C-alpha positions as YAML, in Angstrom:
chain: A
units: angstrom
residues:
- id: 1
  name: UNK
  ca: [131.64, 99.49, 87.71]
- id: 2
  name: UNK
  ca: [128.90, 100.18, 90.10]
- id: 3
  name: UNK
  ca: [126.19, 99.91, 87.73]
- id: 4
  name: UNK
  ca: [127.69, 96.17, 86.84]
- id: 5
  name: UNK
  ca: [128.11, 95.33, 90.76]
- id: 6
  name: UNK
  ca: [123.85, 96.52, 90.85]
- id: 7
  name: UNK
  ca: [123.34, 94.15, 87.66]
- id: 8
  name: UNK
  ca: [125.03, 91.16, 89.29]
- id: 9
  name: UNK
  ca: [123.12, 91.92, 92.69]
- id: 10
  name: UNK
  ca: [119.71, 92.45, 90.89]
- id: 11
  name: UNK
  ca: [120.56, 88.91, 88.59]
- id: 12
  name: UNK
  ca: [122.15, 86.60, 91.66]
- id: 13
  name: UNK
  ca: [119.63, 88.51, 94.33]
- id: 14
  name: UNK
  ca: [117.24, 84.81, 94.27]
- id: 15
  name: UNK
  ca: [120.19, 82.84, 94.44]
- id: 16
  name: UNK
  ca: [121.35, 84.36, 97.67]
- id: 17
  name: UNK
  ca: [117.99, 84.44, 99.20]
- id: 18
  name: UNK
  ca: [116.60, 80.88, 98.26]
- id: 19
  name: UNK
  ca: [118.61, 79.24, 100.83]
- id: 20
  name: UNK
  ca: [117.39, 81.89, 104.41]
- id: 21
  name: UNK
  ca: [114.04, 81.82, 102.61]
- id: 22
  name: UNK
  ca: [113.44, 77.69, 102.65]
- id: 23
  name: UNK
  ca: [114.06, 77.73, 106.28]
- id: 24
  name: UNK
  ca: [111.84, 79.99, 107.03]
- id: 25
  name: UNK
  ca: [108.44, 78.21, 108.19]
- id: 26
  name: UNK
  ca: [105.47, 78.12, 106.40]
- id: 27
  name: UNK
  ca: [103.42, 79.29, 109.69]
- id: 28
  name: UNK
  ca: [105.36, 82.48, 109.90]
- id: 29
  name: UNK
  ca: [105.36, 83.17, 106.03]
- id: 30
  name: UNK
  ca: [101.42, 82.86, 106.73]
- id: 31
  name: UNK
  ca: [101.49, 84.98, 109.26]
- id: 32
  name: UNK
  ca: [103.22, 87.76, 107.77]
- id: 33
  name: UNK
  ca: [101.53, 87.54, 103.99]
- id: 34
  name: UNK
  ca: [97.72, 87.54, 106.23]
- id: 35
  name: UNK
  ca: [98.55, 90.89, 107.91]
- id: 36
  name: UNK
  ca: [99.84, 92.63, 104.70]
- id: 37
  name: UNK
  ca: [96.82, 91.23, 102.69]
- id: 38
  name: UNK
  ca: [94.22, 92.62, 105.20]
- id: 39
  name: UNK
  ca: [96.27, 95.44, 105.74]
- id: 40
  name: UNK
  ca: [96.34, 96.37, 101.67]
- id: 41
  name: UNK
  ca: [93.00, 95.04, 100.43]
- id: 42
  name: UNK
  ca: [90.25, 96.15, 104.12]
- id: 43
  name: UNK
  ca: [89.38, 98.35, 101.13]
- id: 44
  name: UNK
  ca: [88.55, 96.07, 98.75]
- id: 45
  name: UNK
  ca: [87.80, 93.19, 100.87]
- id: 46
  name: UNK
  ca: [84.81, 95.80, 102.73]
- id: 47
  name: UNK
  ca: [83.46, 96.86, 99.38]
- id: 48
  name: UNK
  ca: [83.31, 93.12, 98.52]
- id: 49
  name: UNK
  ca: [85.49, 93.14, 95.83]
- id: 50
  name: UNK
  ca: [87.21, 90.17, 96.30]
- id: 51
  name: UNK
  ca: [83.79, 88.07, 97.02]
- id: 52
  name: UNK
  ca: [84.84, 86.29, 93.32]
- id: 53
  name: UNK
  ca: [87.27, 84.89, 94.99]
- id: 54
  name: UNK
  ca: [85.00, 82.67, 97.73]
- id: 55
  name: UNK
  ca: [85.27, 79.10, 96.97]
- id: 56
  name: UNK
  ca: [88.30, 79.48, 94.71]
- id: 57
  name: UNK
  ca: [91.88, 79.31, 94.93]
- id: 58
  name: UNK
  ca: [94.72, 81.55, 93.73]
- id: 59
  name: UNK
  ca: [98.13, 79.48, 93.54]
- id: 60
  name: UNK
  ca: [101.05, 82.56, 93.67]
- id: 61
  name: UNK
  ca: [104.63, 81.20, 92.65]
- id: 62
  name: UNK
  ca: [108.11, 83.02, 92.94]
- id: 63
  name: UNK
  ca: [109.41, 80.33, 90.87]
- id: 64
  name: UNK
  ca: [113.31, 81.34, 91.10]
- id: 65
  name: UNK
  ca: [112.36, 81.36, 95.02]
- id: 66
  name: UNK
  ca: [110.85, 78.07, 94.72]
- id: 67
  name: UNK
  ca: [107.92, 79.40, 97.07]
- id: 68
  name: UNK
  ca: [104.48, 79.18, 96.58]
- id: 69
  name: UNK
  ca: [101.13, 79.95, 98.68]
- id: 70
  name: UNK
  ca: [97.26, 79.55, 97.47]
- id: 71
  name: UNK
  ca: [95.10, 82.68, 98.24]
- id: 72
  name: UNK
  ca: [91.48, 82.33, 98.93]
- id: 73
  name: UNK
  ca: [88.30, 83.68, 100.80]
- id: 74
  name: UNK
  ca: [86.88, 82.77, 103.84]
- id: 75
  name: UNK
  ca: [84.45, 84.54, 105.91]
- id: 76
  name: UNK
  ca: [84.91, 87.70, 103.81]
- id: 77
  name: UNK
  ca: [88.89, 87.13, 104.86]
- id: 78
  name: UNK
  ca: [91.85, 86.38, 102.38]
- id: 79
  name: UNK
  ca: [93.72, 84.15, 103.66]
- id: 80
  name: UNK
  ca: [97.16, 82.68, 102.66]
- id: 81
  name: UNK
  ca: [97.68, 78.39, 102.77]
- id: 82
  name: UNK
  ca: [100.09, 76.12, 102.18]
- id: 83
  name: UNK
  ca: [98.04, 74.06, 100.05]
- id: 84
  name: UNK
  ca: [94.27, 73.88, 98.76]
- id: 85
  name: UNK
  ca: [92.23, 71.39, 96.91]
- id: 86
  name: UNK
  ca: [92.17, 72.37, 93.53]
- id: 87
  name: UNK
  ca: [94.28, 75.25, 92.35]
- id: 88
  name: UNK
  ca: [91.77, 77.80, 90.01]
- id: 89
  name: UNK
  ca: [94.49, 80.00, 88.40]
- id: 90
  name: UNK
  ca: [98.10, 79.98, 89.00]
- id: 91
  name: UNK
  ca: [100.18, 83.71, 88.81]
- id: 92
  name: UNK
  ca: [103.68, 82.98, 88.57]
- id: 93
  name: UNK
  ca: [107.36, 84.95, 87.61]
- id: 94
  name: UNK
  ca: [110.28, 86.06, 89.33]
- id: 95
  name: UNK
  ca: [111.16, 87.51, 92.28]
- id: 96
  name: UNK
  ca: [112.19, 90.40, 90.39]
- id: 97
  name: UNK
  ca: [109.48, 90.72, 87.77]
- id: 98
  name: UNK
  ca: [107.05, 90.68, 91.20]
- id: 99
  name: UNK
  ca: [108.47, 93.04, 92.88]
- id: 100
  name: UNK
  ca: [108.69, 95.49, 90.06]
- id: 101
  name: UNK
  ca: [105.43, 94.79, 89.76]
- id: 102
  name: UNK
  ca: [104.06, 95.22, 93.16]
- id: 103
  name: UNK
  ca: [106.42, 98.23, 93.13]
- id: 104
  name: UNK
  ca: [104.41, 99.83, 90.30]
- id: 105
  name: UNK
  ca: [107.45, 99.96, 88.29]
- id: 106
  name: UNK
  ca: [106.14, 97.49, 85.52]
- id: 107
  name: UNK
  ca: [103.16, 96.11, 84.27]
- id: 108
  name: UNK
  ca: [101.73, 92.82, 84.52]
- id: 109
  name: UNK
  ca: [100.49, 92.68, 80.78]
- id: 110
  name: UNK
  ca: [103.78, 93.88, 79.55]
- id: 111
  name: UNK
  ca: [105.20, 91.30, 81.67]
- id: 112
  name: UNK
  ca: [102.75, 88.36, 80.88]
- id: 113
  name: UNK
  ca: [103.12, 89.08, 76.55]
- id: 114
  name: UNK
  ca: [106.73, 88.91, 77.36]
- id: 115
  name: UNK
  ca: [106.39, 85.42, 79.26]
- id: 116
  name: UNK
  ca: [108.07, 87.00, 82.52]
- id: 117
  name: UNK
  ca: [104.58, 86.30, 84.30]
- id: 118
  name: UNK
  ca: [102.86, 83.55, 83.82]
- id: 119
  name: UNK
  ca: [98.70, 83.11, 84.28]
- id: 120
  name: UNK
  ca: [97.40, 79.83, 84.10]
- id: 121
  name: UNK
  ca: [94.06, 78.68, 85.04]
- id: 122
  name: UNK
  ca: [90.57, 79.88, 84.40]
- id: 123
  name: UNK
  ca: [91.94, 83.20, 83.05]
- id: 124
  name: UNK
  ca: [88.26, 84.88, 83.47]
- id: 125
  name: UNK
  ca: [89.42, 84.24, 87.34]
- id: 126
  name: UNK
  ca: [92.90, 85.33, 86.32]
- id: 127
  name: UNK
  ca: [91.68, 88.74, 84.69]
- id: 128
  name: UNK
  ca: [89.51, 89.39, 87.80]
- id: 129
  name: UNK
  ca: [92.64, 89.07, 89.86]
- id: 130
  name: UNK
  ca: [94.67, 90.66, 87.93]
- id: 131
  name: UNK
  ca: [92.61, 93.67, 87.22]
- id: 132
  name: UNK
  ca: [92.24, 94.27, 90.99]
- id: 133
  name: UNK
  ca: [95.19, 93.86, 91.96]
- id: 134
  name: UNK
  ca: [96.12, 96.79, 89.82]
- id: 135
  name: UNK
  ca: [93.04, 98.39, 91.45]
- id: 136
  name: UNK
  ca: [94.97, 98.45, 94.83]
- id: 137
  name: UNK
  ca: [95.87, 101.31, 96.73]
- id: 138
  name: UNK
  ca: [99.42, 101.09, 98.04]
- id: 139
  name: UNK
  ca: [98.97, 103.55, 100.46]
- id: 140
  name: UNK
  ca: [97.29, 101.37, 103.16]
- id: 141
  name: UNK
  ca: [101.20, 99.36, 103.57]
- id: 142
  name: UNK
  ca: [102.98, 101.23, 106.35]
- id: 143
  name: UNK
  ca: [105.10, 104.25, 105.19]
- id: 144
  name: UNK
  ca: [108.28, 102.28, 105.26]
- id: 145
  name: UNK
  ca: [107.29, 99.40, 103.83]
- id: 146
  name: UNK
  ca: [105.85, 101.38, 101.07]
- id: 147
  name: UNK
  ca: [109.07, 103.04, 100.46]
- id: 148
  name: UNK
  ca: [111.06, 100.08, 100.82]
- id: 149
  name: UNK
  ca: [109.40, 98.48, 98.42]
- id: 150
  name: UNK
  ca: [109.21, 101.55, 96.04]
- id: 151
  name: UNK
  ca: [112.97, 102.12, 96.18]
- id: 152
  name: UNK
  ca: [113.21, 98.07, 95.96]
- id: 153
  name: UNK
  ca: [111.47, 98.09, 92.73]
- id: 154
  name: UNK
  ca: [113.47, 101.33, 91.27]
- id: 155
  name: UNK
  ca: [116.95, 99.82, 91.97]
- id: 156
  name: UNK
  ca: [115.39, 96.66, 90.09]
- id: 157
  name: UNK
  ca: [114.69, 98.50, 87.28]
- id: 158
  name: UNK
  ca: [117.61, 100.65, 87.43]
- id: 159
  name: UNK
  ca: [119.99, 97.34, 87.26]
- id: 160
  name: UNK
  ca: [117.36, 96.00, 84.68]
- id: 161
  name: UNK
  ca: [118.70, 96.74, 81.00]
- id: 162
  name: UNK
  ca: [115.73, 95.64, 79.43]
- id: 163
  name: UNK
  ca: [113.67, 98.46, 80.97]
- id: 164
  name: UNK
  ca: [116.77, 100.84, 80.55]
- id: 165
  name: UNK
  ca: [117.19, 100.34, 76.89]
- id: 166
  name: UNK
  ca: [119.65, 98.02, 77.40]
- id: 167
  name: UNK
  ca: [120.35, 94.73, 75.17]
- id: 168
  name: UNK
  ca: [121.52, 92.22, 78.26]
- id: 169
  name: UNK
  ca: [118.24, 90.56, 80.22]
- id: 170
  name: UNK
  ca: [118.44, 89.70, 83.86]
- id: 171
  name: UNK
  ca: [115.51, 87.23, 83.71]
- id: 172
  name: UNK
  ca: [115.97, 84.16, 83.88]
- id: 173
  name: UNK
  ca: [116.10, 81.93, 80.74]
...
């Protein structure tokens, strides 16, 4: 009984937060998504490792969210916007499939030969992103955040029968 009640939370989770989310405004999801970018990639973004990524742009999609953002670099800075000229490659899934994913808890090939993420684009870009992105250390988030989204991503998979053996998918169709 409990696990169902976790399956139908995990399933109808997007559906419950689409509405909250759309209000929210753009400015403050900006806000937010620039701090935890500098504070997970100052690594990266001091050993230049995301200097690919001047001059391009990075489209990320939650698509059962309905929320998008472009990612680019300026000044040897990611930062997030609302919209950008062209869009370079496009990463795109579920809110669930990303968070098990920035939760460690699955990986995005697995995910992208089983069409739960989507990369569109120039996929050399794509690859680049992709393979640093895995690079990441997780660390740098704030203790709490980093557990939050750790025990996040386990009770996704937990609820997830396709990653428990299970023959029922939560993804959508």
């Amino acid at each position: 009984m409990l696990l169902a009640a976790k399956r139908m939370l995990v399933k109808h989770a997007p559906d419950l937060l689409r509405p909250p989310l759309s209000l929210l405004p753009f400015a403050l999801q900006q806000r937010l998504l620039n701090l935890a970018l500098r504070k997970v990639c100052a690594e990266a973004l001091a050993d230049g490792d995301f200097d690919f990524l001047a001059g391009k742009y990075l489209k990320v999609a939650v698509t059962d969210l309905g929320l998008h953002c472009f990612i680019t670099l300026v000044d040897g800075q990611l930062q997030v916007l609302e919209q950008a000229p062209v869009q370079d490659v496009s990463f795109s899934g579920g809110l669930n499939d990303l968070i098990l994913i920035a939760g460690r808890k699955e990986d995005p090939d697995s995910l992208f030969f089983q069409r739960r993420l989507k990369i569109e684009g120039d996929t050399e870009l794509g690859l680049e992103v992709k393979n640093l992105l895995d690079s990441l250390d997780l660390s740098q988030l704030p203790s709490l955040l980093r557990r939050g989204l750790g025990e996040l991503a386990g009770f996704i998979q937990s609820a997830d029968e396709r990653l428990a053996g299970g023959s029922v998918s939560l993804a959508p169709q």
